[in-house]
mmCIF file of C-alpha atoms in Angstrom:
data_model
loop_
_atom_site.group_PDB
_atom_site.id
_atom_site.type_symbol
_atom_site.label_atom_id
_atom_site.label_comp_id
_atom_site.label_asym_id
_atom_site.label_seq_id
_atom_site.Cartn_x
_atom_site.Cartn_y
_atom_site.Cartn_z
ATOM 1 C CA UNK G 193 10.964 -6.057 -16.328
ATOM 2 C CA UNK G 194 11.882 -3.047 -14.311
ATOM 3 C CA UNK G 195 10.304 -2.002 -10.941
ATOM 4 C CA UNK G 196 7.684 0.302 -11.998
ATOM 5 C CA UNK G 197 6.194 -2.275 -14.788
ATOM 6 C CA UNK G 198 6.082 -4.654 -12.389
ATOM 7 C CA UNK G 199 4.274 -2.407 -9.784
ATOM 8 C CA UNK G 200 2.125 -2.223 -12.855
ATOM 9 C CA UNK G 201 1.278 -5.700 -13.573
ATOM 10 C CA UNK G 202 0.268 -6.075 -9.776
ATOM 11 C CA UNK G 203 -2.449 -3.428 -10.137
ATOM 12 C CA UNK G 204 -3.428 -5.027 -13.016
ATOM 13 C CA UNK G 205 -3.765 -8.101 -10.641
ATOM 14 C CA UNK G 206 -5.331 -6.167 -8.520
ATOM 15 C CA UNK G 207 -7.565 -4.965 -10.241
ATOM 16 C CA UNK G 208 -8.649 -8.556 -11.660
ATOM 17 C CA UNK G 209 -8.880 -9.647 -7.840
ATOM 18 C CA UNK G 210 -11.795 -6.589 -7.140
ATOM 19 C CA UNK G 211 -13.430 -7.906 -10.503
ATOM 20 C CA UNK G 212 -13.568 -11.288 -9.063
ATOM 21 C CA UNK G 213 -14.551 -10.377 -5.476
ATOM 22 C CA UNK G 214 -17.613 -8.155 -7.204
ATOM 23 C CA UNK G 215 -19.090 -11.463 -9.022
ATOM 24 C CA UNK G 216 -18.476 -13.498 -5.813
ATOM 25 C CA UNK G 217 -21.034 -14.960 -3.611
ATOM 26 C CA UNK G 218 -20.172 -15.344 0.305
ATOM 27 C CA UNK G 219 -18.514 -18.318 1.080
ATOM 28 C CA UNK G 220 -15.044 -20.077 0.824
ATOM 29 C CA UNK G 221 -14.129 -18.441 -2.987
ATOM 30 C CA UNK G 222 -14.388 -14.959 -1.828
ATOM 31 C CA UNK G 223 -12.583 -15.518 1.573
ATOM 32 C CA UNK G 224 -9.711 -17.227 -0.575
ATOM 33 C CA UNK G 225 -9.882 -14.213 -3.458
ATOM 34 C CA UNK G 226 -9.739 -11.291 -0.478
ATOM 35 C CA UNK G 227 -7.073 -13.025 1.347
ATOM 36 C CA UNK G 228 -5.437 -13.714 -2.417
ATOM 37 C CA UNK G 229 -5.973 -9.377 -2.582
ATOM 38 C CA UNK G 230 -4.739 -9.041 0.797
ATOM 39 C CA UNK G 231 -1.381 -10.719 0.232
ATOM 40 C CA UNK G 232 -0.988 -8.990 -3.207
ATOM 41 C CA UNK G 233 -1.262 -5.331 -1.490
ATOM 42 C CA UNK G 234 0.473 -6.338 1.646
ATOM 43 C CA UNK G 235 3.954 -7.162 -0.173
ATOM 44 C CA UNK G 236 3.041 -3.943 -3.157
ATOM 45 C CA UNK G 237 2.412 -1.703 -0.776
ATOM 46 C CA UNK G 238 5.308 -2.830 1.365
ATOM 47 C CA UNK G 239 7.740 -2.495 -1.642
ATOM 48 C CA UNK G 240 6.585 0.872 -2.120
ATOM 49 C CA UNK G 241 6.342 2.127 0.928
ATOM 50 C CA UNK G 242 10.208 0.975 2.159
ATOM 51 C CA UNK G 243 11.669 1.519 -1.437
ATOM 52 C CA UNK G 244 10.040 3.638 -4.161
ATOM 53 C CA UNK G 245 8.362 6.665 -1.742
ATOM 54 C CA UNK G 246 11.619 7.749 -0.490
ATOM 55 C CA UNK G 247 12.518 8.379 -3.916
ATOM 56 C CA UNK G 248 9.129 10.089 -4.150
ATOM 57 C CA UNK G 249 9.798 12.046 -1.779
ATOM 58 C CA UNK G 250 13.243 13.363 -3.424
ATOM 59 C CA UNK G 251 11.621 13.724 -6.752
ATOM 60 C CA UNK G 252 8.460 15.414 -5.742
ATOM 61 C CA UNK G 253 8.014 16.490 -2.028
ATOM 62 C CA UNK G 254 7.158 15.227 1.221
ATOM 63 C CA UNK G 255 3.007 16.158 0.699
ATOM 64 C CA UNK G 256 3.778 13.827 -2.279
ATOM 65 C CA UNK G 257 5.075 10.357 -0.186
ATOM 66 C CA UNK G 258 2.239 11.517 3.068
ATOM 67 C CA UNK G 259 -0.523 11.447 0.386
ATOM 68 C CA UNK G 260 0.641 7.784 -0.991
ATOM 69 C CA UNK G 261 0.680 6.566 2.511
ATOM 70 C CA UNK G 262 -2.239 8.307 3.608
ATOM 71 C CA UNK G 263 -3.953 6.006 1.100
ATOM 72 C CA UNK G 264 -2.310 3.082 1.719
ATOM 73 C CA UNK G 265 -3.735 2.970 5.703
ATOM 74 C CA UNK G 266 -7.001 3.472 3.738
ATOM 75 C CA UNK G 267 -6.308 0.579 1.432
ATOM 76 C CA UNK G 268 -5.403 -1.195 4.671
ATOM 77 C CA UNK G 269 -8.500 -0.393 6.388
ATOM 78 C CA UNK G 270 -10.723 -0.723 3.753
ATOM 79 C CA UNK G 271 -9.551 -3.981 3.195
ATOM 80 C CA UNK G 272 -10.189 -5.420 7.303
ATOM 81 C CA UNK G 273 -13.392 -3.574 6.614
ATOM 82 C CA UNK G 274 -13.883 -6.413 3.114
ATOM 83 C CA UNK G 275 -13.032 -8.730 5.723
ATOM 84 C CA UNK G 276 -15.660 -8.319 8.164
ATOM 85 C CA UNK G 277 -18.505 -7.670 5.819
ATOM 86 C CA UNK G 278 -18.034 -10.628 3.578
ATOM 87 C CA UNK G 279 -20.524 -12.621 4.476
ATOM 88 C CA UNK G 280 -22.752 -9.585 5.516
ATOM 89 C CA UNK G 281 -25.125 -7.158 3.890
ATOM 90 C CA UNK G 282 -23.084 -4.170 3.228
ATOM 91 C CA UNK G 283 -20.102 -5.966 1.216
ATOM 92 C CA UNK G 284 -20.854 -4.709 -2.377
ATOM 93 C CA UNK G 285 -21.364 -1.130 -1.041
ATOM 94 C CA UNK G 286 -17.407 -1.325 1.000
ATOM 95 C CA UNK G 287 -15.908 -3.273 -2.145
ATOM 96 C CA UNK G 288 -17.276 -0.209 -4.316
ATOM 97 C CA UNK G 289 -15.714 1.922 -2.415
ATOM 98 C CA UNK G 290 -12.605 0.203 -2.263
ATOM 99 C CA UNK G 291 -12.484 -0.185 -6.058
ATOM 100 C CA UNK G 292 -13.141 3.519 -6.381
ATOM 101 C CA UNK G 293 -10.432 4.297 -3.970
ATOM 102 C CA UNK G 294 -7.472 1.421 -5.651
ATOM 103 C CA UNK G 295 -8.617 3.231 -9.012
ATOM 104 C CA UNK G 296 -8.028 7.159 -7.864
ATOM 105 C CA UNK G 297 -4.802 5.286 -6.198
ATOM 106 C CA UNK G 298 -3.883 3.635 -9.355
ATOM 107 C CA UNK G 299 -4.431 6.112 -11.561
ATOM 108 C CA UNK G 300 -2.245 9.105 -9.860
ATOM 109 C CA UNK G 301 0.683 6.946 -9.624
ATOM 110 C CA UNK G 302 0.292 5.352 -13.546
ATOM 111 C CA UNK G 303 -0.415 8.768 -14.782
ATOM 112 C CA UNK G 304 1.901 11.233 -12.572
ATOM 113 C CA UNK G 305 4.245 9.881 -10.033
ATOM 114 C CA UNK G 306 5.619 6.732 -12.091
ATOM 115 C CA UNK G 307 6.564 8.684 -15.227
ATOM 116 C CA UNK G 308 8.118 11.650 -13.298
ATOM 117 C CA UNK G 309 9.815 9.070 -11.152
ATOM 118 C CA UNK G 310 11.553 7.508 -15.014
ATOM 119 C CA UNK G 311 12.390 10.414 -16.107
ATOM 120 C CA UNK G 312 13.960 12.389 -12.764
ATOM 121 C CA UNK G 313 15.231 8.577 -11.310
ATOM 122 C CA UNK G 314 15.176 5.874 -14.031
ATOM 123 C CA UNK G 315 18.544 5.176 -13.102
ATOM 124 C CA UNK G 316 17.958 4.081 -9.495
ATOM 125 C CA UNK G 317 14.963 2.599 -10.360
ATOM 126 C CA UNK G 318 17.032 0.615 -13.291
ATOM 127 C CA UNK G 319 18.860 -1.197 -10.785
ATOM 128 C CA UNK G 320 15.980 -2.571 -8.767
ATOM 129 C CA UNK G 321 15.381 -6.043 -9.012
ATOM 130 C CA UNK G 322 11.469 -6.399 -8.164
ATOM 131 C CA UNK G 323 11.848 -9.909 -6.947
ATOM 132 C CA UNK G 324 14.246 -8.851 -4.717
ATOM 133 C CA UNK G 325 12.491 -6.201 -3.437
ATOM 134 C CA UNK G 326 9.691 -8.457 -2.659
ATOM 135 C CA UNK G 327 12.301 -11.035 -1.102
ATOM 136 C CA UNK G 328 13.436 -8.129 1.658
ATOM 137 C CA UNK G 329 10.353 -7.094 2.282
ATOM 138 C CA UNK G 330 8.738 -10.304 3.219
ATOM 139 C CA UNK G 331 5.491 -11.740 1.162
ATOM 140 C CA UNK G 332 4.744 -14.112 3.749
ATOM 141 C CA UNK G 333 4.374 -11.305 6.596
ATOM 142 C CA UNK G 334 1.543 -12.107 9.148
ATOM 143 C CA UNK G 335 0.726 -8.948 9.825
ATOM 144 C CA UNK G 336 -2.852 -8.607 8.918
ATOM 145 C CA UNK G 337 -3.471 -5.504 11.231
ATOM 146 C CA UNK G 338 -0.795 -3.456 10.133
ATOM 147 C CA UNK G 339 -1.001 -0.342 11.755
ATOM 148 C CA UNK G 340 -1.424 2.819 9.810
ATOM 149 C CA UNK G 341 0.613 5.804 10.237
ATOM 150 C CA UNK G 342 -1.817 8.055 11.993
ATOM 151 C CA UNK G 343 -1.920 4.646 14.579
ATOM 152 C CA UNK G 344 2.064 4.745 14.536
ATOM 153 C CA UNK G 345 1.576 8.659 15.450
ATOM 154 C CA UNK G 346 -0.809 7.910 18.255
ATOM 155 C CA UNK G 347 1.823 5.586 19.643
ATOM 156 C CA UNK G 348 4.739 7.807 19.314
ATOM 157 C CA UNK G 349 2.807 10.317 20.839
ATOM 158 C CA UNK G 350 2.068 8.007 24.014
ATOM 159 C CA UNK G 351 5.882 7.016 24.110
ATOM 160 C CA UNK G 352 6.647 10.685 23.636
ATOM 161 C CA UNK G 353 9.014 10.443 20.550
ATOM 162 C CA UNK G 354 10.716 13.541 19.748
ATOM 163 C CA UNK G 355 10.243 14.669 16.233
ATOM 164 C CA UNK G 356 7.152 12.221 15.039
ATOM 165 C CA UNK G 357 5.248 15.050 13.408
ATOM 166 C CA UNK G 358 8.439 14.992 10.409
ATOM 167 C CA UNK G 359 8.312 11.019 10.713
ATOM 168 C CA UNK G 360 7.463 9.099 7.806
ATOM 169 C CA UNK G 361 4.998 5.821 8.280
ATOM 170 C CA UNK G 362 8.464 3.723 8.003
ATOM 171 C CA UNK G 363 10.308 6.244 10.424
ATOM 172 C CA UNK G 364 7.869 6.016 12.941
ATOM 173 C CA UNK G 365 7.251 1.986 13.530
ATOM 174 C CA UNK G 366 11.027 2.018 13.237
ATOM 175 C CA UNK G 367 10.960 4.846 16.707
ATOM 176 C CA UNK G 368 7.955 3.436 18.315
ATOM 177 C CA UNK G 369 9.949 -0.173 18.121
ATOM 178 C CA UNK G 370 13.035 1.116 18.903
ATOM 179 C CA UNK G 371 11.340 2.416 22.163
ATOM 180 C CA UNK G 372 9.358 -0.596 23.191
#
């Protein structure tokens, strides 16, 4: 299976995991199926974000890769936002919302960026063991509160980083920890 199937079998997953949280009751099964969503998305987005947007980037452009990880820090916050509602009223209305954003999400990469990216860089992408990927990346990370970029800005903005307006999401956390 080649990298962009298997980025397509987890939003399948997904997918099932929002299907399961919207017939779920508060309680222990919903904690365990958000933090089940939580850990699928962490290490997806994570693969994406460190290996597939750069080639993005090349392929399409720079507004191309910033919109992707614009709505990953939404998937990001949506999902602390899951967290804290579910056992309050409010949860179906946020998990809606989520779905509807994983679905416009979904459907621009399955439908524009993922062919263009076969066709312009199927070779690269040909010699990208998923697995692997996931290995480097880390499925296990703790890092529940992973900032988003616009955070990362705010910080290299503080620290006065040169440059942070060009920075990508990965660019930046790399400069802000380089200058802690």
């Amino acid at each position: 299976m080649d990298v962009i199937d298997h980025l397509e079998q987890e939003h399948r997953t997904a997918e099932q995991l929002v299907a399961r949280l919207k017939d779920s009751e508060a309680g222990p099964e919903r904690t365990a199926t958000l933090e089940e969503l939580r850990s699928a998305l962490r290490t997806h987005m994570a693969v994406e974000e460190r290996f597939i947007y750069p080639i993005v980037q090349e392929v399409f452009d720079e507004e191309e890769r910033e919109g992707a990880d614009v709505e990953h820090d939404l998937t990001r916050r949506s999902l602390r936002w899951l967290f804290d509602l579910q056992d309050r009223p409010g949860f179906e209305a946020a998990l809606d919302m989520f779905e509807a954003g994983l679905g416009h999400h979904v459907g621009e990469e399955e439908r524009e960026i993922f062919p263009k990216l076969r066709s312009e860089a199927g070779d690269r992408l040909a010699r990208m063991d998923p697995e692997e990927l996931e290995q480097q990346v880390g499925s296990g990370r703790g890092d529940d509160d992973e900032p988003t970029r616009d955070e990362l800005y705010r910080e290299a903005q503080e620290q006065g980083i040169a440059g942070r307006s060009k920075m990508d999401k990965q660019e930046l956390a790399e400069a802000v920890r380089g200058s802690s």
